[in-house]
Structures are given as C-alpha cells and as structure tokens.
C-alpha cells in the first residue's frame, strides 16, 4: 500500500504539520458554509491556512449530478504555507457525484468519508455512474469511512419541529461536527455563528447546533478512525494580530482604507458579476465609513457613475470581471482623457465571453494594459494573495490620486474567494497621501490642465467658486483644457499622458528576488500564481537547485531594475493561467532576454507539483 | 459674498465660441436656459452641466458653470454619480434623440425610474446631426436618410411616452422657436424635485429642416398644438375656441367651454400617456407643456439618508475598526 503522507491509522503520531480537507457535495448541501466554518475555527486556533472554494456557476444545478458538485478545500498548518495544497488528505463526499468528481485528487492513502445515505442506485444513476464507486474498485488505496449521515441527522433531530426536508439540510453541520472531533477543534465559534446567523429563526439555529454536536459526539463512528489528529498553531507567522480574510474582503477594506489615507470617501458604482459581486456587497455595508454605493443598471453606467463621483471629489471605484471590463473600456478611456482618479477592480475569471464565471484565470492582463481605443495608458497592478489585495488596493488609490489617473487592480476568482490569515496593519505605519484639492484661483490664473511634478493636473471640486471649467472626452489643449484639434497639441498630449503613467515607475520599488540574486533559473510571476510559485521554489531550492523567484505587483508600468535582474539568471520561467501574456509583454519590453512561458488555462490554479516538475525539467536541460 | 450676487445671462456664457450651424435650434435653447438659470438664485459654481455625444451635447462647453462632456449615451450615469457624490450641486443634463433614446436609452430609463434630482433636456430633432444625417430612434417611418435611402422602416420612440413608461415624475415638451413657452417649461423643470425630463422639439436646419413645421411653425402653432398646463382647461386654437375632452381612454375635440381641466398629478400616469399618444393622430393637436408632475422619493436623498442613518447608528467608521473587527487572534 502507498505510504500516506501524513494521515492514517497506521501512523502512531497524532500531531500533523498540515492537513488538507476537501468538503464536496451538491450545490445545495452547504459545502461552502461548512468549509468556511472549518476555516474560521482553524484561524481562531492560530493555524496558517489557505482555502480554495470551487463551485459551479449554476446556483442549484440538477441535484445529484456531477455539474452540480460544489467543493471547498482548506489547508491548515502549524507552519507557513502558500497554497491550499495540491491534494486533499481527507475528502468528504456527500453523494456519488461529489465522490466521482473529487476522488482523483485525493492523496494516495487518504481518507474518504462517504455519506452512504445518499448512495442508493438512483443516486448513482443521477451522478451518471455505471457502477457503485464504493464497490467497483474506485476507492482502492484509500481509507474508506462509511457513514449514513442522512439517517444520523434524522435520528439526532428526532422530535425537532423542522420538516424532514429541513432536517436533512442540517447534514453539513453534522459532518462539520465530525471533522471538528477528528481534528480536535472546538465547536464554540460555529455555535456562535449559527446563533447569530439564525437569530430570527432560533429553531434552525438549535437544529444545526444539535446536528453539529451529534457529529462531534458520534462515538461509534469515532471508533472507525481509531485516532484523533491535531495541528498545532502556527508559530512562525510574524507577530501581530490576525484575522482570516478573503481577497474580495481585503480589496474592499483596502479601498476604504486607501480613500481614508487620501482624505477621501469612496463612491462605488458597480454591477453584480461573478466573482466580483461581493466587493459591491461589502462596500454597501460600509455606509458608516461614508461609502456611497450605487448598484448601476449596467457595467457601463457603473464606471460612468464612478467617474462622475471622482469628478465631484470622491474616490470613484468600480468593480467587475472580464466581460464587464470589456464594457467599461470606453469609460476608462474617458477617465484617461479627463485625468481623474478612479480605481477599477477586475476580478478575473475564465473567458472569453461568459466563459467559466466561477473559475479562475489570469487572461485579462493584456486587456487591462492595452484594451482601449487609441493611446490610453493606465497603471495596472495585481494582487498576489487574498491579504495582498488589501495592500494593492491601498497602492491603487495612492497611484490614482497622486497621478490623477484611473488605475486597474487585477485580482482573480482564486484570490477573491480564497482565504488566508491577514496580519492586521498598524494604523500609524500606513502610507499617507492626502489629496489637496485646488480651492481657489492660483497665482497666474487657473489652468485645468496645468501639471505638477508628477505631471498630474489639479483636482477641483465642482462647487468651488471661481474655478468653473468644462472638461470632456474631446482632445484638450495643453494647460487650458479647451477643445483642441491642433495636430501638434494632440501629439503633445498623447505623449504627456504616456509620460505621466510611465512616471509612476519613479514611486514603485523594484521587487525583491527571493532566493539567490543570481542563478540558473528565475521564476517570474504575477497575481495569484504567487502561492504555487513560492512553494515550488522552496521545494526545489531545498533540493539544492539554484532557483529564485520574483513576483510582480506592478504590471504597468513595470518597475525599474528588471533588466539587470533578468541578466543574472541563465533562464527565466513565467507560469501563467493564460497563454503567456506576461511573457509576451516582457519579451517586448526586455527583448535581450529569453522568457520560457508555462501556461495552464483550466480554470484551476497551478498545483505545486506541476511547477516543481516544470522547474526541474528546465534545470535538467 | 459673491454667492448672493444675482447672475445675469451674460455671467453664464462661457468664453468658448458657439459652434452650432447657423440657424440651429440649439442657439435658442442655450439662450433660454442661460436666461432662466440666471434667475434661479443659484451661484454658477454650484451648477454642473453634463452631456453625452452629439450636437446637443456640446452645450456644457458654452455654459460658464462646471461641465462634463462625457461619452455617447452615458450622461445619465455620470449625472447620477455627480448628484450622489454631491447633492448640493444643481445638475442639468443635455442629450438628444440619438444620445438619449438610442445608445443611452437604458441609462435614460434608469435615471427617470430612480428619480435622481437631475434636470434633463432632450433635444429632439429626429435625426443624427453630428454624424451627418442618419435616421434616429425618433425619425418618422418613411424618412429618407443616408442610411435609409428607401425610407425608414424603423418604428420611432415617442420620448414622452417613453419617459412616462419609465415612471418619470416630471415630463414636459416644448419647442425651440417658442421662447416664452420654453422658458416657462424650463422654470417648471428647475422647480421640480426629482428627475425632470423636457423634450424640446429642435429643428436641425441641415439634415431634417422643418420636421416639426406642421405643428410647431409659428403660423400654425396655436391651431396644431395644445398646451397642457395643470389646473388649466385644455383649450387650443388661434381663437381659443376648441378644447379637449377625455372620455375613457379616448380624447375628443370639443368646444372650448366643455374642455376638461388638465391634471398632471393624477395617481396614474394614464391620462398623460393617453395625451402623449395623440402624436400619432394627425387630426388631433400635438400636446406640449406639462404632461406629468408628481412628488416621489428622490434617489439621491434616499441614498444619503441611509449613509447618515448608518453613521448615526454605528458612529462614523474609523480605520482601526475597519481592520480590527470580527474574530481575531494574536501571534507573538
């Protein structure tokens, strides 16, 4: 039998450094809640953690079918981790479809917990399976724990006022209780959450708490495992106060914080789109921070309203995903021409067109940098991890207000929904970049398109006496901002806008090379490939390979110093969840270097082993 | 203080040369707007003119106020953002039949539905002017243009019916050549709390000259139009001898003394809609004036009431609370 990595009854130790669990069930089975609650409790116990929710675009695909399977993977650890793990050590499968979809990922020798209450012949047929995976050899090499969760929940909630159907909806909390027992976790945080969530429906809170407790106390099941496991708190994380955070939460908080650091209030004009909607939702709940949130009639109105708000002196923000980015293109061009601050958050998803709404991808990079008519330069940055979305949002606001420009912040579905511990910032260490609005006619007269040392024009709030002026999308004369069709002026203004955005380079750092300053291979990444790259480089370095890595936060303009860094490595590898967009960009910007593109466009993040294999195959040559 | 000084029409003229075609109806509209705005007692730095793209949308450049000439069809979205961000500003929006009803139809519908406190001037010339003469969403069936050489087969929008269908709280129609009526209509719009849509019949001398002559030309105007004014009998004609009676969903011409009194604030927009549909009947006078004027909750006020209520309830948010909230743990 294959040796299990870190789990199994034959292992004497109950302590593990890290564990990966995947909860999988029907879209209506509450797997996302189950996973989030497990994550929440792990965070409170001080584990480092990373999550990967993976769910279909349909809210409730036909029950029991493979397209309707929803999964949530959580990795929790007593040491620093960068990814939610390549393979689960434990798979919880609530029905045959969930088992069929996920079993191929389970680590050899891993535990699979199966809800046999959902394994009748018709359930197997619904999953499109020709035979019962419990008996047809599918589970060979795994430890199989069979539990009729349907029946157990029914018995645990005997006498409950809930209908049989509602009782069955408590299955996920029974399962969660069982996993809490297995990994020696307390129930408290989830009990508190349930009481709060169902404060208006105490009978539902009570039933779910009962199910949770019953799962935790199911002694006869526990015998099947023979062991309980523990994962200690992570002590290698930098000291500080932490909370668990998803990428969209972090971006939302970062936008409000960034605005505050600029002395502004946020206006978000947005339109619901997966996987960006929760940014609008979160900001709508920040009204007491003075946030004005506006759910517009479409993507175009969303960005246009945000530009209107920026014109008025707010920090205009709009959030979207790829199809919405395409619609916002003309608005972005106007913001470039008006030279007003604006933050556009693009939470990328699989495309083109509607593509894979709930799956992740990094294929909007070139759209973000170049996807507008004419010469319309916009600074672009990308978050690397969920908590990094906070820092990137603050940085996006800084660039927007200091340079009077729209800024695009790229995130993706993996970052948006994934969670990790966030070390809370110390307030007095945050950067400050207070905006100074022009409040009166300056000496020499008011010129709407005069420029400061960053080539930024003055920001004037309508309502300021004496500074009435008109701006628009027609080309403007240098300084006065009047309509101008003069050929020389147009050439001048096109170059001026380009130079202004290129000038952002002066205020961004050269990203550090992690590993040795020179060597055989440099892995260059951007966005959410960060975790997989960091893990793969760690692993290959531990084997003695001369591999280093560099992660780009600023994609446009690119930071200074890259050319020199690239020159110090024999080869440069760029893994991306697209067909090599950064590689293409770097080839054109740094033509004297060769870049090896490694692309994967499956709607799924890179697995660490895929990257380690790639790195090793390059180094073997 | 400068703010309290009364403005003159001249104060509202910007230093930019007006570049509409000689004889364009836009000049008269600009002139009337500057005239009535000067008298509103609002300082010019508190006025913002927003527009989209098209001939009419050059309007903001000629107003010595704040102005934003945006992109095609989207002016309502910019205006909504401006009004939400700073409700203190007086926001006017200038659009045309192509900008407002074709590419921007969606946004126009939604600003009216929401009742954002923005005054909207829709210059209707039933043609695309700035792109040099293609049929528009208000062009009549059969209109021959460069893109409809055999005559348009595209059924037109009725801007007033459209606005009423959107739930607009103020809908009016006036005529570029009828200065007195236009000024009164613009003043009524300015006084309205909420979205106000004024359709202005505007003659394009180059590409659709005389399109409204049949009803709006001075010599026929009194006979061919009926001016709807709340509380006034619906009387028309040079001799003011004819009137309109509403019978069920029908409108009939009757002697002036038996004309009904017009009400623009009925619970249902039905009467206004019935009036707007008279356009299709060449035997009936064309209604102008005030179709609808009702009070309704104003979007920007509702949004800010919620922001204020949240601050009153939770206290003004502080950065520290933004970060240090929910379940946290310490690593030492």
Short mmCIF file of N, CA and C in Angstrom, two decimals, chain A residues 281-387:
data_model
loop_
_atom_site.label_atom_id
_atom_site.label_comp_id
_atom_site.label_asym_id
_atom_site.label_seq_id
_atom_site.Cartn_x
_atom_site.Cartn_y
_atom_site.Cartn_z
N UNK A 281 -21.05 44.27 -2.50
CA UNK A 281 -21.84 43.92 -1.31
C UNK A 281 -21.15 44.44 -0.04
N UNK A 282 -19.84 44.18 0.03
CA UNK A 282 -19.10 44.59 1.23
C UNK A 282 -19.10 46.11 1.37
N UNK A 283 -18.84 46.80 0.26
CA UNK A 283 -18.78 48.26 0.35
C UNK A 283 -20.16 48.85 0.68
N UNK A 284 -21.22 48.16 0.24
CA UNK A 284 -22.56 48.63 0.58
C UNK A 284 -22.80 48.56 2.09
N UNK A 285 -22.04 47.71 2.77
CA UNK A 285 -22.21 47.60 4.22
C UNK A 285 -21.31 48.57 4.98
N UNK A 286 -20.52 49.35 4.26
CA UNK A 286 -19.60 50.31 4.90
C UNK A 286 -20.14 51.74 4.84
N UNK A 287 -21.45 51.86 4.88
CA UNK A 287 -22.03 53.20 4.78
C UNK A 287 -21.55 54.11 5.91
N UNK A 288 -21.32 53.52 7.08
CA UNK A 288 -20.88 54.37 8.20
C UNK A 288 -19.46 54.88 8.00
N UNK A 289 -18.76 54.37 6.98
CA UNK A 289 -17.47 54.96 6.60
C UNK A 289 -17.68 56.05 5.53
N UNK A 290 -18.94 56.40 5.32
CA UNK A 290 -19.23 57.43 4.33
C UNK A 290 -19.23 56.89 2.91
N UNK A 291 -19.17 55.57 2.77
CA UNK A 291 -19.17 54.98 1.43
C UNK A 291 -20.54 55.17 0.78
N UNK A 292 -20.54 55.70 -0.43
CA UNK A 292 -21.77 55.75 -1.21
C UNK A 292 -21.69 54.61 -2.22
N UNK A 293 -22.62 53.67 -2.12
CA UNK A 293 -22.60 52.55 -3.04
C UNK A 293 -23.79 52.65 -3.98
N UNK A 294 -23.53 52.37 -5.23
CA UNK A 294 -24.56 52.54 -6.27
C UNK A 294 -24.56 51.31 -7.16
N UNK A 295 -25.63 50.53 -7.08
CA UNK A 295 -25.75 49.39 -8.00
C UNK A 295 -26.36 49.92 -9.29
N UNK A 296 -25.51 50.05 -10.28
CA UNK A 296 -25.92 50.68 -11.53
C UNK A 296 -26.72 49.71 -12.39
N UNK A 297 -27.29 50.26 -13.48
CA UNK A 297 -28.11 49.45 -14.37
C UNK A 297 -27.27 48.55 -15.27
N UNK A 298 -26.00 48.88 -15.43
CA UNK A 298 -25.13 48.01 -16.22
C UNK A 298 -23.67 48.39 -15.93
N UNK A 299 -22.77 47.64 -16.55
CA UNK A 299 -21.34 47.84 -16.30
C UNK A 299 -20.89 49.23 -16.74
N UNK A 300 -21.51 49.70 -17.82
CA UNK A 300 -21.10 50.99 -18.36
C UNK A 300 -21.53 52.10 -17.41
N UNK A 301 -22.78 52.04 -16.99
CA UNK A 301 -23.27 53.06 -16.05
C UNK A 301 -22.46 53.00 -14.76
N UNK A 302 -22.02 51.80 -14.41
CA UNK A 302 -21.24 51.65 -13.17
C UNK A 302 -19.98 52.49 -13.23
N UNK A 303 -19.21 52.31 -14.29
CA UNK A 303 -17.95 53.08 -14.36
C UNK A 303 -18.24 54.56 -14.58
N UNK A 304 -19.27 54.86 -15.37
CA UNK A 304 -19.55 56.27 -15.64
C UNK A 304 -19.98 57.00 -14.37
N UNK A 305 -20.79 56.33 -13.55
CA UNK A 305 -21.19 56.98 -12.29
C UNK A 305 -19.98 57.19 -11.39
N UNK A 306 -19.05 56.23 -11.41
CA UNK A 306 -17.85 56.36 -10.58
C UNK A 306 -16.98 57.52 -11.07
N UNK A 307 -16.90 57.69 -12.39
CA UNK A 307 -16.14 58.83 -12.92
C UNK A 307 -16.83 60.13 -12.52
N UNK A 308 -18.17 60.13 -12.58
CA UNK A 308 -18.91 61.32 -12.16
C UNK A 308 -18.61 61.66 -10.70
N UNK A 309 -18.53 60.63 -9.88
CA UNK A 309 -18.24 60.85 -8.46
C UNK A 309 -16.81 61.36 -8.28
N UNK A 310 -15.87 60.82 -9.04
CA UNK A 310 -14.48 61.29 -8.96
C UNK A 310 -14.39 62.76 -9.38
N UNK A 311 -15.14 63.09 -10.42
CA UNK A 311 -15.18 64.48 -10.88
C UNK A 311 -15.63 65.40 -9.75
N UNK A 312 -16.48 64.85 -8.89
CA UNK A 312 -17.08 65.62 -7.82
C UNK A 312 -16.22 65.63 -6.55
N UNK A 313 -15.15 64.81 -6.54
CA UNK A 313 -14.24 64.84 -5.40
C UNK A 313 -14.27 63.61 -4.52
N UNK A 314 -14.98 62.58 -4.94
CA UNK A 314 -14.93 61.30 -4.23
C UNK A 314 -13.83 60.43 -4.86
N UNK A 315 -13.49 59.34 -4.18
CA UNK A 315 -12.68 58.33 -4.83
C UNK A 315 -13.67 57.40 -5.57
N UNK A 316 -13.73 57.54 -6.87
CA UNK A 316 -14.61 56.68 -7.66
C UNK A 316 -14.00 55.30 -7.81
N UNK A 317 -14.84 54.30 -7.59
CA UNK A 317 -14.39 52.91 -7.69
C UNK A 317 -15.42 52.13 -8.48
N UNK A 318 -14.97 51.21 -9.31
CA UNK A 318 -15.89 50.27 -9.92
C UNK A 318 -15.24 48.89 -9.90
N UNK A 319 -16.05 47.87 -9.68
CA UNK A 319 -15.51 46.51 -9.58
C UNK A 319 -16.23 45.64 -10.60
N UNK A 320 -15.50 44.70 -11.17
CA UNK A 320 -16.10 43.90 -12.22
C UNK A 320 -15.26 42.65 -12.49
N UNK A 321 -15.65 41.93 -13.55
CA UNK A 321 -14.85 40.82 -14.05
C UNK A 321 -14.73 41.00 -15.56
N UNK A 322 -14.07 40.06 -16.23
CA UNK A 322 -13.69 40.24 -17.62
C UNK A 322 -14.75 40.81 -18.56
N UNK A 323 -15.95 40.21 -18.63
CA UNK A 323 -16.95 40.75 -19.56
C UNK A 323 -17.30 42.20 -19.23
N UNK A 324 -17.32 42.53 -17.96
CA UNK A 324 -17.59 43.90 -17.55
C UNK A 324 -16.45 44.83 -17.91
N UNK A 325 -15.22 44.31 -17.84
CA UNK A 325 -14.07 45.13 -18.23
C UNK A 325 -14.20 45.54 -19.68
N UNK A 326 -14.64 44.57 -20.50
CA UNK A 326 -14.80 44.87 -21.92
C UNK A 326 -15.79 46.02 -22.10
N UNK A 327 -16.88 45.99 -21.35
CA UNK A 327 -17.89 47.04 -21.47
C UNK A 327 -17.42 48.38 -20.94
N UNK A 328 -16.52 48.35 -19.99
CA UNK A 328 -16.07 49.60 -19.36
C UNK A 328 -14.99 50.31 -20.15
N UNK A 329 -14.55 49.69 -21.25
CA UNK A 329 -13.40 50.24 -21.97
C UNK A 329 -13.53 51.71 -22.35
N UNK A 330 -14.67 52.10 -22.87
CA UNK A 330 -14.82 53.48 -23.30
C UNK A 330 -14.78 54.44 -22.11
N UNK A 331 -15.39 54.00 -21.03
CA UNK A 331 -15.37 54.81 -19.81
C UNK A 331 -13.95 55.01 -19.30
N UNK A 332 -13.16 53.95 -19.36
CA UNK A 332 -11.77 54.07 -18.92
C UNK A 332 -11.02 55.07 -19.79
N UNK A 333 -11.30 55.01 -21.09
CA UNK A 333 -10.65 55.96 -21.99
C UNK A 333 -11.01 57.40 -21.62
N UNK A 334 -12.26 57.62 -21.27
CA UNK A 334 -12.66 58.97 -20.86
C UNK A 334 -11.92 59.38 -19.58
N UNK A 335 -11.81 58.44 -18.64
CA UNK A 335 -11.11 58.76 -17.38
C UNK A 335 -9.65 59.11 -17.65
N UNK A 336 -9.06 58.43 -18.65
CA UNK A 336 -7.68 58.75 -19.04
C UNK A 336 -7.64 60.19 -19.57
N UNK A 337 -8.62 60.53 -20.40
CA UNK A 337 -8.64 61.84 -21.02
C UNK A 337 -8.98 62.95 -20.02
N UNK A 338 -9.92 62.64 -19.10
CA UNK A 338 -10.30 63.63 -18.09
C UNK A 338 -9.20 63.79 -17.05
N UNK A 339 -8.35 62.75 -16.94
CA UNK A 339 -7.29 62.73 -15.91
C UNK A 339 -7.90 62.92 -14.52
N UNK A 340 -8.74 61.97 -14.20
CA UNK A 340 -9.36 61.92 -12.88
C UNK A 340 -8.99 60.59 -12.22
N UNK A 341 -8.87 60.57 -10.90
CA UNK A 341 -8.58 59.32 -10.21
C UNK A 341 -9.77 58.37 -10.28
N UNK A 342 -9.47 57.09 -10.37
CA UNK A 342 -10.53 56.08 -10.46
C UNK A 342 -9.84 54.74 -10.22
N UNK A 343 -10.49 53.87 -9.47
CA UNK A 343 -9.92 52.53 -9.31
C UNK A 343 -10.90 51.53 -9.90
N UNK A 344 -10.38 50.72 -10.83
CA UNK A 344 -11.18 49.69 -11.48
C UNK A 344 -10.65 48.35 -11.00
N UNK A 345 -11.49 47.59 -10.30
CA UNK A 345 -11.05 46.28 -9.83
C UNK A 345 -11.59 45.22 -10.78
N UNK A 346 -10.69 44.46 -11.37
CA UNK A 346 -11.09 43.38 -12.28
C UNK A 346 -10.76 42.05 -11.62
N UNK A 347 -11.80 41.38 -11.15
CA UNK A 347 -11.62 40.05 -10.57
C UNK A 347 -11.76 39.06 -11.72
N UNK A 348 -10.63 38.62 -12.24
CA UNK A 348 -10.64 37.83 -13.48
C UNK A 348 -11.27 36.45 -13.28
N UNK A 349 -11.88 35.98 -14.36
CA UNK A 349 -12.47 34.66 -14.38
C UNK A 349 -12.20 34.04 -15.75
N UNK A 350 -12.55 32.78 -15.89
CA UNK A 350 -12.32 32.12 -17.17
C UNK A 350 -13.13 32.77 -18.28
N UNK A 351 -12.51 32.94 -19.45
CA UNK A 351 -13.18 33.52 -20.61
C UNK A 351 -12.77 32.76 -21.84
N UNK A 352 -13.01 33.27 -23.03
CA UNK A 352 -13.63 34.56 -23.34
C UNK A 352 -15.14 34.53 -23.14
N UNK A 353 -15.75 35.67 -23.39
CA UNK A 353 -17.19 35.82 -23.23
C UNK A 353 -17.58 35.39 -21.80
N UNK A 354 -18.69 34.72 -21.65
CA UNK A 354 -19.13 34.33 -20.31
C UNK A 354 -18.17 33.31 -19.72
N UNK A 355 -17.61 32.47 -20.55
CA UNK A 355 -16.52 31.60 -20.14
C UNK A 355 -16.85 30.71 -18.97
N UNK A 356 -16.01 30.79 -17.94
CA UNK A 356 -16.18 30.00 -16.72
C UNK A 356 -16.35 30.98 -15.56
N UNK A 357 -17.58 31.40 -15.30
CA UNK A 357 -17.76 32.51 -14.35
C UNK A 357 -17.20 32.26 -12.95
N UNK A 358 -17.26 31.02 -12.48
CA UNK A 358 -16.82 30.79 -11.11
C UNK A 358 -15.40 30.25 -11.04
N UNK A 359 -14.75 30.13 -12.18
CA UNK A 359 -13.39 29.58 -12.18
C UNK A 359 -12.37 30.69 -12.40
N UNK A 360 -11.13 30.39 -12.03
CA UNK A 360 -10.12 31.45 -12.05
C UNK A 360 -9.30 31.44 -13.33
N UNK A 361 -8.74 32.59 -13.67
CA UNK A 361 -7.91 32.75 -14.86
C UNK A 361 -7.17 34.07 -14.74
N UNK A 362 -6.10 34.22 -15.53
CA UNK A 362 -5.33 35.48 -15.50
C UNK A 362 -5.22 36.06 -16.89
N UNK A 363 -6.27 35.92 -17.66
CA UNK A 363 -6.14 36.23 -19.08
C UNK A 363 -6.60 37.63 -19.45
N UNK A 364 -6.84 38.49 -18.45
CA UNK A 364 -7.23 39.87 -18.74
C UNK A 364 -6.04 40.83 -18.67
N UNK A 365 -4.84 40.28 -18.53
CA UNK A 365 -3.68 41.17 -18.33
C UNK A 365 -3.50 42.14 -19.49
N UNK A 366 -3.49 41.60 -20.70
CA UNK A 366 -3.26 42.50 -21.84
C UNK A 366 -4.46 43.39 -22.09
N UNK A 367 -5.65 42.88 -21.79
CA UNK A 367 -6.83 43.74 -21.89
C UNK A 367 -6.67 44.93 -20.93
N UNK A 368 -6.21 44.65 -19.72
CA UNK A 368 -6.07 45.72 -18.72
C UNK A 368 -5.05 46.75 -19.18
N UNK A 369 -3.94 46.26 -19.72
CA UNK A 369 -2.87 47.21 -20.08
C UNK A 369 -3.19 47.92 -21.39
N UNK A 370 -3.70 47.18 -22.36
CA UNK A 370 -3.83 47.76 -23.70
C UNK A 370 -5.25 47.84 -24.25
N UNK A 371 -6.22 47.30 -23.53
CA UNK A 371 -7.53 47.09 -24.14
C UNK A 371 -8.45 48.28 -24.27
N UNK A 372 -7.94 49.37 -24.81
CA UNK A 372 -8.80 50.54 -25.05
C UNK A 372 -8.46 51.13 -26.40
N UNK A 373 -9.40 51.91 -26.97
CA UNK A 373 -9.06 52.54 -28.23
C UNK A 373 -7.99 53.60 -28.03
N UNK A 374 -7.17 53.72 -29.04
CA UNK A 374 -6.11 54.73 -29.09
C UNK A 374 -5.06 54.52 -27.98
N UNK A 375 -4.31 55.57 -27.72
CA UNK A 375 -3.26 55.51 -26.70
C UNK A 375 -3.90 55.90 -25.37
N UNK A 376 -4.20 54.92 -24.56
CA UNK A 376 -4.92 55.20 -23.31
C UNK A 376 -4.24 54.48 -22.15
N UNK A 377 -3.08 54.96 -21.77
CA UNK A 377 -2.30 54.25 -20.75
C UNK A 377 -2.94 54.32 -19.36
N UNK A 378 -2.95 53.18 -18.70
CA UNK A 378 -3.48 53.11 -17.34
C UNK A 378 -2.54 52.24 -16.51
N UNK A 379 -2.16 52.70 -15.33
CA UNK A 379 -1.35 51.84 -14.46
C UNK A 379 -2.15 50.59 -14.05
N UNK A 380 -1.45 49.46 -14.02
CA UNK A 380 -2.09 48.19 -13.69
C UNK A 380 -1.29 47.50 -12.60
N UNK A 381 -1.99 47.03 -11.57
CA UNK A 381 -1.31 46.20 -10.58
C UNK A 381 -2.16 44.99 -10.25
N UNK A 382 -1.53 43.99 -9.65
CA UNK A 382 -2.22 42.74 -9.41
C UNK A 382 -1.91 42.22 -8.01
N UNK A 383 -2.96 41.75 -7.35
CA UNK A 383 -2.80 41.16 -6.02
C UNK A 383 -2.27 39.74 -6.16
N UNK A 384 -1.43 39.35 -5.21
CA UNK A 384 -0.80 38.03 -5.26
C UNK A 384 -1.55 37.01 -4.41
N UNK A 385 -2.14 37.48 -3.33
CA UNK A 385 -2.83 36.58 -2.39
C UNK A 385 -4.05 37.32 -1.86
N UNK A 386 -4.94 36.62 -1.15
CA UNK A 386 -6.10 37.33 -0.60
C UNK A 386 -5.72 38.54 0.24
N UNK A 387 -4.78 38.39 1.17
CA UNK A 387 -4.47 39.54 2.03
C UNK A 387 -3.71 40.62 1.28
#
